[in-house]
Backbone as CSV, one residue per row, in Angstrom:
resi,resn,N_x,N_y,N_z,CA_x,CA_y,CA_z,C_x,C_y,C_z
1,ALA,116.198,398.911,-90.789,115.825,398.850,-92.724,116.209,397.454,-92.967
2,ASN,115.592,396.537,-91.962,115.568,395.128,-92.592,116.967,394.436,-93.182
3,ALA,117.899,395.216,-92.935,119.589,394.593,-93.742,120.060,393.948,-92.673
4,VAL,119.941,392.644,-93.087,120.867,391.538,-92.354,122.183,391.740,-92.380
5,ASP,122.617,392.082,-93.753,123.948,391.809,-93.833,124.793,393.008,-92.516
6,ALA,124.108,394.320,-92.694,124.546,395.297,-91.661,124.485,395.120,-90.549
7,VAL,123.498,394.141,-89.925,123.568,393.699,-88.589,124.487,392.610,-88.384
8,ARG,124.645,391.830,-89.244,125.785,391.018,-89.154,127.158,391.479,-89.135
9,GLU,127.428,392.237,-89.735,128.740,393.099,-89.915,128.843,393.644,-88.363
10,LEU,127.841,394.512,-87.871,128.107,395.128,-86.604,128.143,394.165,-85.678
11,LEU,127.256,392.984,-85.634,127.326,391.914,-84.144,128.969,391.310,-84.592
12,GLU,129.747,391.003,-85.560,130.618,390.261,-86.147,131.970,391.293,-85.675
13,THR,131.829,392.290,-85.416,132.999,393.426,-85.302,132.749,394.161,-83.629
14,GLY,131.870,393.225,-83.168,131.994,393.433,-81.672,130.893,394.264,-80.869
15,THR,129.719,394.716,-81.875,128.753,395.683,-81.464,128.008,394.841,-80.269
16,ASP,127.911,395.572,-79.306,126.882,394.775,-78.063,125.528,394.593,-78.653
17,PRO,125.085,393.416,-78.612,123.651,393.225,-79.072,122.621,393.538,-78.203
18,ASN,123.007,394.222,-76.719,122.003,394.813,-75.803,121.964,396.069,-75.608
19,LEU,123.131,397.052,-76.297,123.241,398.198,-76.181,122.117,399.006,-76.938
20,SER,121.391,399.934,-76.204,120.415,400.808,-76.682,120.694,401.735,-77.399
21,PRO,120.347,401.896,-78.658,120.546,403.260,-79.551,119.864,404.425,-78.735
22,PRO,119.994,405.334,-78.884,119.405,406.770,-78.732,118.384,406.808,-79.271
23,ILE,117.122,407.293,-78.430,115.636,407.378,-79.034,115.288,408.688,-78.552
24,PRO,114.496,409.474,-78.932,113.805,410.918,-78.556,113.013,410.596,-77.498
25,THR,113.107,411.669,-77.085,111.523,411.693,-75.933,110.408,412.101,-76.774
26,ILE,109.042,411.832,-75.814,107.939,412.012,-76.456,107.657,413.409,-76.940
27,ALA,108.211,414.213,-75.980,107.837,415.778,-76.236,108.724,416.164,-77.299
28,ASP,110.103,415.527,-77.645,110.760,416.012,-78.697,110.190,415.553,-79.823
29,ALA,109.677,414.369,-79.825,108.914,413.662,-81.328,107.791,414.560,-81.798
30,GLN,106.805,414.996,-81.026,105.361,415.518,-81.153,105.800,416.491,-81.936
31,GLU,104.563,416.715,-83.185,104.767,417.413,-83.960,102.736,418.114,-83.958
32,TYR,102.706,418.949,-84.543,101.311,419.501,-84.728,100.697,419.373,-86.459
33,ASP,99.684,418.700,-86.558,99.242,418.456,-87.933,98.360,419.932,-88.109
34,ASP,97.892,419.936,-89.269,97.264,420.972,-89.566,95.960,421.348,-89.091
35,ASP,95.618,420.739,-88.184,94.347,421.008,-87.098,94.789,421.465,-85.934
36,GLY,95.965,421.532,-85.652,96.816,421.951,-84.325,96.522,420.771,-83.495
37,GLU,96.289,419.468,-84.010,96.360,418.234,-83.196,97.834,417.817,-82.829
38,ARG,98.373,417.536,-81.688,99.558,416.745,-81.757,100.002,415.311,-82.076
39,THR,100.643,415.161,-83.155,100.779,414.039,-83.846,102.077,413.341,-83.563
40,ILE,102.614,412.185,-84.043,103.822,411.618,-83.910,104.297,410.977,-84.944
41,PRO,105.085,411.484,-85.702,105.311,411.289,-87.128,106.030,409.956,-87.307
42,LYS,105.379,409.245,-88.704,105.500,407.425,-88.551,107.045,407.019,-88.285
43,GLU,107.876,407.867,-88.543,109.264,407.474,-88.767,109.603,406.714,-86.892
44,HIS,108.888,407.577,-86.151,109.166,406.960,-84.610,108.501,405.906,-84.323
45,TRP,109.194,404.797,-84.083,108.534,403.604,-83.434,108.617,403.323,-81.754
46,PHE,109.493,403.830,-81.203,110.040,404.091,-79.800,110.212,405.581,-79.157
47,LEU,109.763,405.701,-78.334,110.157,406.746,-77.671,110.318,406.423,-76.083
48,ARG,111.108,407.543,-75.476,111.139,407.259,-74.173,110.730,408.690,-73.332
49,ILE,110.269,408.368,-71.962,109.717,409.351,-71.148,110.886,410.095,-70.503
50,GLY,110.800,411.309,-70.562,111.972,412.128,-70.191,113.453,411.685,-70.390
51,SER,114.090,411.590,-69.166,115.516,411.064,-69.224,115.699,409.590,-69.255
52,GLU,114.733,408.931,-68.925,114.653,407.461,-68.761,114.166,406.787,-70.132
53,GLY,114.109,405.720,-70.225,113.760,404.770,-71.549,114.954,404.489,-72.227
54,LYS,115.074,403.182,-72.435,116.029,402.293,-73.322,115.175,401.598,-74.084
55,VAL,116.044,401.057,-75.206,115.005,400.177,-76.092,116.068,399.162,-76.480
56,THR,116.029,397.853,-76.361,116.972,396.885,-76.913,116.851,396.560,-78.492
57,PRO,117.994,396.239,-78.741,118.109,395.734,-80.546,116.951,394.800,-80.608
58,LEU,116.620,393.980,-79.625,115.936,392.791,-79.530,114.241,393.178,-79.818
59,HIS,114.212,394.307,-79.195,112.679,395.000,-79.231,112.616,395.413,-80.759
60,MET,113.582,395.915,-81.098,113.880,396.708,-82.354,113.646,395.536,-83.741
61,ALA,114.042,394.291,-83.299,113.876,393.510,-84.281,112.728,392.824,-84.277
62,ILE,112.011,392.925,-82.960,110.660,392.485,-82.850,109.520,393.191,-83.592
63,ALA,109.840,394.542,-83.701,109.231,395.781,-84.611,109.402,395.604,-85.812
64,ASN,110.770,395.070,-86.190,110.998,394.830,-87.734,110.158,393.433,-87.956
65,CYS,109.906,392.755,-87.263,109.320,391.213,-87.513,107.888,391.849,-87.876
66,TYR,107.302,392.534,-87.250,105.781,392.926,-87.287,105.390,393.584,-88.564
67,HIS,106.694,394.574,-89.305,106.499,395.481,-90.233,106.991,394.198,-91.570
68,ASN,107.967,393.330,-91.471,108.147,392.594,-92.684,107.766,391.262,-92.359
69,PHE,106.615,390.932,-92.475,105.961,389.653,-92.142,105.688,388.913,-93.293
70,GLY,105.604,387.792,-93.335,105.312,386.819,-94.486,105.985,385.544,-94.296
71,ASP,105.814,384.638,-94.808,106.328,383.336,-95.176,107.503,383.101,-95.361
72,PRO,108.434,383.264,-94.635,110.075,383.127,-94.713,110.490,381.618,-95.506
73,ASP,109.658,380.663,-95.474,110.279,379.417,-95.750,109.371,379.268,-97.408
74,CYS,108.568,380.279,-97.924,108.104,380.094,-99.200,108.880,380.611,-100.062
75,ASN,109.092,380.013,-101.351,109.790,380.759,-102.686,108.518,381.597,-103.218
76,TYR,107.514,381.285,-103.271,106.514,381.909,-103.986,105.792,382.888,-103.337
77,ASP,106.051,383.521,-101.985,105.566,384.428,-101.628,106.530,385.588,-101.708
78,THR,105.674,386.665,-102.286,106.469,387.826,-102.758,106.990,388.716,-101.495
79,TYR,106.416,388.301,-100.292,107.079,388.876,-98.887,107.913,388.185,-98.573
80,GLY,108.103,386.914,-98.945,109.218,385.926,-98.299,110.536,386.437,-97.945
81,PRO,111.156,387.287,-98.999,112.649,387.697,-98.781,112.564,388.579,-98.107
82,ARG,111.975,389.517,-97.401,112.046,390.307,-96.343,111.619,390.032,-94.949
83,ALA,110.915,388.875,-95.108,110.342,388.110,-93.936,111.637,387.189,-93.446
84,ARG,112.613,386.462,-94.429,113.626,385.868,-94.140,114.810,386.826,-93.660
85,ASN,114.942,388.200,-93.981,115.663,388.893,-93.461,115.598,389.196,-91.952
86,ALA,113.968,389.180,-91.679,113.609,389.817,-90.667,113.817,388.597,-89.502
87,ARG,113.840,387.274,-89.956,113.787,386.114,-88.818,115.212,386.077,-88.473
88,ALA,115.953,386.332,-90.173,117.575,386.132,-89.875,118.008,387.394,-88.784
89,ILE,117.878,388.309,-88.804,117.897,389.809,-87.899,118.013,388.868,-86.611
90,LEU,116.639,388.340,-86.176,116.219,388.365,-84.751,117.127,386.959,-84.391
91,ARG,117.201,386.163,-85.189,118.304,385.074,-84.716,119.878,385.550,-84.672
92,LEU,120.067,386.566,-85.488,121.498,386.875,-85.015,121.920,387.432,-83.988
93,LEU,120.739,388.240,-83.407,120.796,388.834,-82.160,120.592,388.165,-81.276
94,ILE,119.930,386.959,-81.134,120.061,385.739,-79.981,121.383,385.410,-80.219
95,ASP,121.855,384.744,-81.151,122.993,383.785,-81.263,124.157,384.834,-80.775
96,HIS,124.150,385.914,-80.841,125.185,386.977,-80.604,125.254,387.483,-79.253
97,GLY,124.332,386.321,-78.189,123.989,387.061,-76.788,122.773,388.142,-76.499
98,ALA,121.985,388.741,-77.618,121.186,389.057,-77.260,120.278,388.855,-75.968
99,ASP,120.054,389.746,-74.794,119.282,389.008,-73.444,117.703,389.052,-73.758
100,VAL,117.281,387.784,-73.992,115.696,387.716,-74.232,114.844,388.167,-72.982
101,GLN,115.565,388.317,-72.078,114.847,388.596,-70.609,114.935,389.972,-70.284
102,GLN,115.832,390.905,-70.923,116.108,392.345,-70.919,115.080,393.340,-70.946
103,LEU,114.503,393.769,-69.799,113.456,394.688,-69.832,114.295,396.227,-70.455
104,SER,112.905,396.730,-70.865,112.907,398.025,-71.869,111.788,399.094,-70.861
105,PRO,112.236,399.240,-69.753,111.001,400.049,-69.025,111.183,401.744,-69.418
106,HIS,110.032,402.179,-69.159,110.054,403.722,-69.570,110.179,403.944,-70.964
107,LEU,109.434,403.269,-72.053,109.458,403.005,-73.196,107.909,403.301,-73.718
108,PHE,107.774,404.369,-74.571,106.711,403.763,-75.319,106.702,403.318,-76.859
109,VAL,105.628,402.522,-77.457,105.696,402.248,-78.912,104.673,402.870,-79.409
110,CYS,104.881,403.508,-80.851,104.252,404.474,-81.463,103.905,403.780,-82.653
111,ASN,102.528,404.374,-83.375,102.191,404.092,-84.775,101.823,402.523,-84.666
112,ILE,101.258,402.181,-83.860,100.689,400.728,-83.970,99.170,400.874,-84.290
113,ARG,98.697,399.854,-85.343,97.666,399.984,-85.883,96.687,400.871,-85.462
114,ASN,95.787,401.019,-84.486,95.061,401.574,-83.970,95.655,402.904,-82.814
115,TRP,96.495,402.764,-82.398,97.274,403.838,-81.538,97.965,404.585,-81.969
116,SER,98.123,405.714,-81.521,99.242,407.010,-81.889,100.238,406.213,-80.939
117,SER,99.854,406.209,-79.604,101.283,405.506,-78.927,100.690,405.023,-77.501
118,THR,101.486,403.827,-76.903,101.120,403.305,-75.922,102.417,402.881,-75.140
119,ARG,102.238,402.852,-73.824,103.330,402.220,-72.762,103.694,400.879,-73.446
120,CYS,105.186,400.832,-73.680,105.475,399.275,-74.297,105.711,398.401,-73.013
121,PRO,105.419,396.903,-73.519,105.496,396.087,-72.173,107.137,395.970,-72.274
122,SER,107.514,396.018,-70.967,108.922,395.945,-70.781,109.866,394.570,-71.249
123,SER,109.566,393.536,-71.527,110.082,392.241,-71.948,109.759,392.200,-73.269
124,PRO,111.204,391.558,-73.897,110.435,391.144,-75.380,109.367,390.578,-75.903
125,LEU,109.087,389.269,-74.711,107.962,388.453,-75.047,106.775,389.257,-75.020
126,ASP,106.632,389.758,-73.900,105.481,390.777,-73.509,105.301,391.583,-74.975
127,PHE,106.352,392.607,-75.295,106.251,393.192,-76.754,105.665,392.683,-77.739
128,VAL,106.212,391.355,-77.838,105.546,390.691,-79.330,104.211,390.229,-79.099
129,LEU,103.846,390.182,-77.855,102.490,389.504,-77.549,101.562,391.026,-78.045
130,LEU,101.972,392.045,-77.195,101.476,393.420,-77.612,101.091,393.458,-79.197
131,LEU,102.020,392.938,-79.886,102.070,393.616,-81.591,101.321,392.407,-81.786
132,LYS,101.212,391.132,-81.517,100.287,390.067,-81.896,98.656,390.549,-81.813
133,GLN,98.446,390.991,-80.715,97.129,391.456,-80.404,96.802,392.483,-81.211
134,ASN,97.563,393.448,-82.199,97.101,394.226,-83.058,97.565,393.924,-84.362
135,ALA,98.066,392.753,-84.621,98.228,392.357,-85.845,97.006,392.762,-86.781
136,CYS,97.164,392.812,-87.960,95.829,393.124,-88.751,94.965,391.949,-88.984
137,ASP,93.778,392.098,-88.784,93.005,390.678,-88.790,92.853,389.944,-90.153
138,ILE,93.205,391.003,-91.017,92.932,390.431,-92.490,94.024,390.097,-92.949
139,LEU,95.406,390.247,-92.285,96.629,389.903,-92.789,96.761,388.710,-91.863
140,LYS,96.436,387.443,-92.153,96.922,385.976,-91.111,98.462,385.910,-91.179
141,ALA,99.207,386.309,-92.239,100.437,385.899,-92.412,101.159,386.653,-91.206
142,GLN,100.625,387.792,-90.806,101.423,388.715,-89.617,101.258,388.316,-88.737
143,GLY,100.142,387.674,-88.031,100.000,387.292,-86.619,100.651,385.707,-87.186
144,THR,100.678,385.037,-87.882,101.784,383.703,-88.119,103.043,383.966,-88.053
145,PHE,103.414,384.797,-88.669,104.870,385.201,-88.578,105.041,385.802,-86.770
146,LEU,104.517,386.511,-86.502,104.513,386.692,-84.933,104.392,385.475,-83.859
147,ASP,103.693,384.390,-84.428,103.991,383.346,-83.568,105.259,382.494,-83.453
148,GLU,105.709,382.639,-84.884,107.219,382.177,-84.941,107.967,382.921,-84.046
149,VAL,108.091,384.135,-83.840,108.972,385.050,-82.884,108.965,384.704,-81.761
150,VAL,107.193,384.018,-81.305,107.248,384.054,-79.905,107.886,382.814,-79.729
151,ARG,107.685,381.833,-80.465,108.513,380.339,-80.495,109.898,380.584,-80.163
152,THR,110.513,381.503,-81.116,111.887,381.507,-81.027,112.292,382.399,-79.620
153,LEU,111.503,383.274,-79.109,111.829,383.954,-78.082,112.013,382.972,-76.805
154,GLN,110.793,382.257,-76.989,110.604,380.954,-75.654,111.736,379.763,-75.935
155,ARG,111.993,379.602,-76.932,112.862,378.583,-77.118,114.576,379.123,-76.760
156,SER,114.927,380.384,-76.875,115.916,381.128,-76.604,115.713,381.183,-75.012
157,ALA,114.758,381.362,-74.090,114.680,381.674,-72.942,114.832,380.398,-72.278
158,LYS,114.250,379.360,-73.134,114.727,377.872,-72.150,116.212,377.464,-72.596
159,ASP,116.576,377.819,-73.665,118.067,377.418,-73.525,118.529,378.126,-72.962
160,SER,118.736,379.223,-72.589,119.721,380.234,-71.719,119.130,379.662,-70.244
161,GLY,118.226,378.950,-69.637,117.814,378.453,-68.306,117.203,379.651,-67.772
162,HIS,116.458,380.446,-68.350,115.406,381.378,-67.988,114.105,381.255,-67.921
163,ALA,113.730,379.994,-68.541,112.119,379.943,-68.851,111.707,379.124,-67.283
164,LYS,110.399,379.616,-67.208,109.943,379.062,-66.031,109.567,377.512,-66.300
165,PRO,109.593,376.727,-65.025,109.333,375.311,-65.251,107.730,375.165,-65.513
166,LEU,107.403,374.182,-65.883,105.798,373.691,-66.274,105.672,373.570,-64.752
167,VAL,104.409,374.005,-64.365,103.759,373.566,-62.922,102.520,373.182,-63.224
168,ALA,102.128,372.333,-62.516,100.561,371.944,-62.268,99.762,372.214,-60.984
169,GLN,98.726,372.647,-61.110,97.846,372.929,-60.009,97.532,371.587,-59.178
170,VAL,97.767,371.582,-57.862,97.246,370.387,-56.993,96.263,370.661,-56.016
171,PRO,95.329,370.121,-55.770,94.125,370.414,-54.948,94.886,369.749,-53.599
C-alpha cells in the first residue's frame, strides 16, 4: 500500500525485515476469463511454485518502487510524494537489516508490462534489473527511479561487505 508509517511501525516493533509473508501458488491464483483462458488477477504480483517459494520484503519494496515511481526530490512532481514513500520503505528495510543478498527461489512475478508471469530472478538486484528492462519506454521517470533503487542496493551490498571487488582483466 506504499504506507511508510505502517512499515516503520512494524520494523520498530521487531518485525523481521527478511521474513517472507504467505503468498499463493500459481495454481491457486489462476482464474479463467470469459473466453476460458487462464489469467492471473492484477492483485497478484508474486506467486510461488507448489510448496516452495518465498518473497522477501525487499523484493516487495522493489515492486513498490516499480509502481510508485517519480522524482522523490522534486516538490513540483505530482508523483513525488508516492516516490518518496517508496524510497523511504526501501531505506527502512535496509536500515533495519534486510539482507540485500537474500535469494527468493521458486518465485514467479506476475503482471509486468508485457507478461502474464515470468520466473523471478532470485536476488533483489537481479529483480530490479528485470523490472528496469520492462519499464515503460514512455515513462522515463520509472527507469530513472529504478536506477536509484539499483544504486541503493549496490551501496548497501558494499557497506555490508557483500559487494564484489573491482577486477581488471590482465593479458
